[in-house]
Coordinates of N, CA and C in Angstrom, one line a residue:
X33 N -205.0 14.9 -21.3 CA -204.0 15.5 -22.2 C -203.6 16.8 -21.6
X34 N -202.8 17.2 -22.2 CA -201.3 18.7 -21.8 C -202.9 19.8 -21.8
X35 N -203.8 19.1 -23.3 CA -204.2 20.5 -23.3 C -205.2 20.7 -22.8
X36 N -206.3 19.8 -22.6 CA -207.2 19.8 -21.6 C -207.4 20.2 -20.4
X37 N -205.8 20.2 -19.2 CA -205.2 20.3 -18.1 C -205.1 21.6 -18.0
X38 N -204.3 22.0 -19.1 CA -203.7 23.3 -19.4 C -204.9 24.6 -18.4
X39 N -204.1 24.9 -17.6 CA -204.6 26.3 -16.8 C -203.8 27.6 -16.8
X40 N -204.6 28.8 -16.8 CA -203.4 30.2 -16.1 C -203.0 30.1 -15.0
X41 N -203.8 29.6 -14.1 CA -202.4 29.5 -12.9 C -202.7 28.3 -12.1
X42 N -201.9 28.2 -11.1 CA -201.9 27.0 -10.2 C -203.2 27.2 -9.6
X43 N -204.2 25.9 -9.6 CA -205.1 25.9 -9.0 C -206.6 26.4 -9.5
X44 N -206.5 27.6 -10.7 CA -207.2 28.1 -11.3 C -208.5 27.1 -11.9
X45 N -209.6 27.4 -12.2 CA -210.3 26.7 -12.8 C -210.7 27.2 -13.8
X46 N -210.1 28.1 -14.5 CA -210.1 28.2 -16.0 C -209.2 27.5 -17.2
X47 N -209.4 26.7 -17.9 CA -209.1 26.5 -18.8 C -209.1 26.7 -20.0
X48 N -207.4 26.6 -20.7 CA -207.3 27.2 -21.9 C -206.8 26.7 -22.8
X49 N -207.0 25.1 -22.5 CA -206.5 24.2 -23.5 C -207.0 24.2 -24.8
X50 N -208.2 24.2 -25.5 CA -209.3 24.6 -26.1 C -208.7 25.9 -27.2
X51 N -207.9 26.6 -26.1 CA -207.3 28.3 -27.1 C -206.0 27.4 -27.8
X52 N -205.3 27.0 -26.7 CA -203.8 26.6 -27.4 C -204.3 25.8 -28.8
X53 N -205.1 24.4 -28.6 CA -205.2 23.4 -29.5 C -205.8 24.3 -30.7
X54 N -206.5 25.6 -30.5 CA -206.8 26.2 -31.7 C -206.0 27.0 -32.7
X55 N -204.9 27.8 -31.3 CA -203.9 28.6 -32.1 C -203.0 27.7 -32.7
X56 N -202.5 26.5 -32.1 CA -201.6 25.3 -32.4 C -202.2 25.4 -33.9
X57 N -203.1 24.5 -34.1 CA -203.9 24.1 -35.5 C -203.8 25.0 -36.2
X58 N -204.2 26.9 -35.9 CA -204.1 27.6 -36.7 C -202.9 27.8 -37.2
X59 N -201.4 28.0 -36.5 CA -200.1 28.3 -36.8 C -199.7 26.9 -37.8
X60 N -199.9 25.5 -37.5 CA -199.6 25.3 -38.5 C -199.7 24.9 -39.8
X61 N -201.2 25.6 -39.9 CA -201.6 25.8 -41.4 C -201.4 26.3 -41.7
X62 N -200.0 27.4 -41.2 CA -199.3 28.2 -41.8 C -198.3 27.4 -42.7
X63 N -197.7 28.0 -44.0 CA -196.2 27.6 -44.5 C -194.9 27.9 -43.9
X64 N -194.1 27.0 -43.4 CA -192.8 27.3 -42.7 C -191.9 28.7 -43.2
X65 N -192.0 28.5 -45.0 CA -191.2 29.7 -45.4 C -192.2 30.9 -45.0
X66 N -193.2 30.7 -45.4 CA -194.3 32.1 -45.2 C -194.1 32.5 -43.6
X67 N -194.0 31.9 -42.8 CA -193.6 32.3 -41.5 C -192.1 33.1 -41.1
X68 N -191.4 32.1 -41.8 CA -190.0 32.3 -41.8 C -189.9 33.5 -42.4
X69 N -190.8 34.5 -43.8 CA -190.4 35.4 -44.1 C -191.1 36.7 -43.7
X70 N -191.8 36.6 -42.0 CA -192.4 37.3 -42.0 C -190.9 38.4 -41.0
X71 N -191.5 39.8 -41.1 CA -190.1 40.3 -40.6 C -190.3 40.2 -39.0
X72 N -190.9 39.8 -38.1 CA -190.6 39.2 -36.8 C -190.4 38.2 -36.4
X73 N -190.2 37.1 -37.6 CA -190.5 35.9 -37.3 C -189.6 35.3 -35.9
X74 N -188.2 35.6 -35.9 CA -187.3 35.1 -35.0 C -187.9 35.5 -33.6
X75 N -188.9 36.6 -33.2 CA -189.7 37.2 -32.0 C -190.8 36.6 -32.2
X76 N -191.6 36.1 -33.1 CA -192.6 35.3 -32.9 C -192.3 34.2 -32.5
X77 N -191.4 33.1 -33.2 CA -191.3 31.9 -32.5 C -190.7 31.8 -31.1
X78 N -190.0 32.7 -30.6 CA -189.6 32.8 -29.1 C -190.9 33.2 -28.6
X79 N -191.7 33.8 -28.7 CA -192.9 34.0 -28.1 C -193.7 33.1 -27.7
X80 N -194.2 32.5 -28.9 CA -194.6 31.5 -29.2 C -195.1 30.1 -28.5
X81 N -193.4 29.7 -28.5 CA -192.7 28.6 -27.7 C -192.9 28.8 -26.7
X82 N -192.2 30.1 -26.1 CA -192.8 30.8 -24.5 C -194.0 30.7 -24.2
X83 N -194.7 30.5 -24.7 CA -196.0 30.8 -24.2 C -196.5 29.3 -23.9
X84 N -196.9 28.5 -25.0 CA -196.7 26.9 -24.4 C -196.1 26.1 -23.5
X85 N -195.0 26.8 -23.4 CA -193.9 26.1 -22.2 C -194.2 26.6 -21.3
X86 N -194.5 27.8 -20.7 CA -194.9 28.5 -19.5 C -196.3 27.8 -19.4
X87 N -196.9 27.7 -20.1 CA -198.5 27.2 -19.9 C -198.6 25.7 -19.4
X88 N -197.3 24.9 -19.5 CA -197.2 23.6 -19.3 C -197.8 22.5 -20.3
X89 N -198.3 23.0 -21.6 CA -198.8 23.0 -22.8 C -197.8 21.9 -23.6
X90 N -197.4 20.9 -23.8 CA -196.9 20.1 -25.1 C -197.5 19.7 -26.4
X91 N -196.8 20.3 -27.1 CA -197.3 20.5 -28.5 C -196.6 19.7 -29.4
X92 N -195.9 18.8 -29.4 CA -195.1 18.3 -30.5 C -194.7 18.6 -31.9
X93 N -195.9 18.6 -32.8 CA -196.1 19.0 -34.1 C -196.1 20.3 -33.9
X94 N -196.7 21.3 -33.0 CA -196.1 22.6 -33.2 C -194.9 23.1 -32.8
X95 N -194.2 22.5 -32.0 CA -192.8 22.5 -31.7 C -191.9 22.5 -32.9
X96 N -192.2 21.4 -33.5 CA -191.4 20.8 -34.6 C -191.8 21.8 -36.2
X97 N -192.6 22.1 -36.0 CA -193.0 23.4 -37.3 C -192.4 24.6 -36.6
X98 N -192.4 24.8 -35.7 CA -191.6 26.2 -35.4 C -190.2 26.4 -35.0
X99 N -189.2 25.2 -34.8 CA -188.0 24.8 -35.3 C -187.6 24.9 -36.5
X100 N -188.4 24.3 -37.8 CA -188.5 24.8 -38.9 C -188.3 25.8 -39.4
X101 N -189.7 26.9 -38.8 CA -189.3 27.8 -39.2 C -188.0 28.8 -39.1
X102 N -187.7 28.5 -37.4 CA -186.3 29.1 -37.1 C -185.1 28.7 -37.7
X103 N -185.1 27.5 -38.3 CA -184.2 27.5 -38.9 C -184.0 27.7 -40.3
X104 N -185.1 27.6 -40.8 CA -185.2 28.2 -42.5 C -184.9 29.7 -42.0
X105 N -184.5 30.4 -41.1 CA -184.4 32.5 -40.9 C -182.7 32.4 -40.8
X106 N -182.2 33.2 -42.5 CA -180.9 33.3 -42.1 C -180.0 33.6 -41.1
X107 N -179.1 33.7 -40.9 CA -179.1 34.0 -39.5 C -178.8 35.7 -39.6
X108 N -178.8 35.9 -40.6 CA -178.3 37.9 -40.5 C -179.8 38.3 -40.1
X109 N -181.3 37.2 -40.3 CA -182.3 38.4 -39.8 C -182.8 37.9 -38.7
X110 N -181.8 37.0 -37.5 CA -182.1 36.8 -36.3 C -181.2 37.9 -35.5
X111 N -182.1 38.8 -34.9 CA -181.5 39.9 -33.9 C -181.2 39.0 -32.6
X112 N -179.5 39.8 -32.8 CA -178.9 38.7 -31.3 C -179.8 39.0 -30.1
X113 N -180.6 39.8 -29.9 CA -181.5 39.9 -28.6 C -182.3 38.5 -28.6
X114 N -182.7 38.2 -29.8 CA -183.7 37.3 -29.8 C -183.3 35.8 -30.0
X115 N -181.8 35.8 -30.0 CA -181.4 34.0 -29.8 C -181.6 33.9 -28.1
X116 N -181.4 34.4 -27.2 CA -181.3 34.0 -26.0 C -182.9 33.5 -26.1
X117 N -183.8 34.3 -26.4 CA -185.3 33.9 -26.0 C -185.8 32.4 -27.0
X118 N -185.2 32.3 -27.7 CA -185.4 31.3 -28.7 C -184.8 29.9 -28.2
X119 N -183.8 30.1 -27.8 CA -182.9 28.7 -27.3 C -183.3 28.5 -26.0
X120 N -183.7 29.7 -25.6 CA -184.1 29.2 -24.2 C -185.4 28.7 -24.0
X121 N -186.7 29.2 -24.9 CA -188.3 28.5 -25.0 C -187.9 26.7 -25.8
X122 N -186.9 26.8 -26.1 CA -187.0 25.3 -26.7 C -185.9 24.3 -26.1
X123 N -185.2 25.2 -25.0 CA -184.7 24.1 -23.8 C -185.6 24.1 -23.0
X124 N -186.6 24.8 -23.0 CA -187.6 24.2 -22.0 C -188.8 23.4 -22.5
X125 N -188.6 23.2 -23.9 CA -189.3 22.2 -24.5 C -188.7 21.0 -24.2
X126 N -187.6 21.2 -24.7 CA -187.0 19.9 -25.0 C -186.5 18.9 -23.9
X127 N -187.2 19.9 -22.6 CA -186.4 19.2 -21.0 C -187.4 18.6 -20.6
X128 N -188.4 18.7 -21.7 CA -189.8 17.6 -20.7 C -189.4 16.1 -21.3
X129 N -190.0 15.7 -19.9 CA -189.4 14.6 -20.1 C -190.2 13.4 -21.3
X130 N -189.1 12.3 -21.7 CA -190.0 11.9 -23.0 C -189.5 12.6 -24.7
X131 N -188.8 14.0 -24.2 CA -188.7 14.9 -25.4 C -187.3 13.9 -26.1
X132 N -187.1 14.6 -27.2 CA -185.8 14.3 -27.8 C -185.8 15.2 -29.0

């Protein structure tokens, strides 16, 4: 599996699949609105996302809760800095292949 594999860098023999499948599980026993009304939320889920995707990490179910949340955040408390990082962590979700 993504998360098993999951390494910090090429070649590395540390593994941190173990961390993700924890933080995954913990984020989504979060509530979508409770996320959504936290006041960074629009920088958290770019982060977020970033960080799985760069890790080479597929998450599905957390993908899909943290779309959620971005889109329950009106758009007046998405700071335009933070659409570029948002659309861009989940085109690089959505370009693995298999995705939809």
């Amino acid at each position: 599996s993504a998360f098993a594999s999951a390494e910090t860098r090429e070649g590395s023999g540390l593994r941190v699949g173990a961390l993700f499948r924890h933080m995954s599980d913990r984020l989504r026993l979060c509530d979508s609105h409770q996320l959504a009304s936290e006041r960074r939320a629009s920088w958290q889920v770019a982060v977020i996302l970033n960080a799985f995707t760069r890790a080479g990490v597929w998450d599905e179910a957390l993908f899909r809760h943290l779309s959620q949340v971005a889109r329950l955040l009106p758009p007046e408390r998405i700071p335009s800095e933070h659409i570029p990082a948002i659309v861009n962590a989940f085109s690089q979700a959505i370009a693995r292949k298999g995705s939809s």
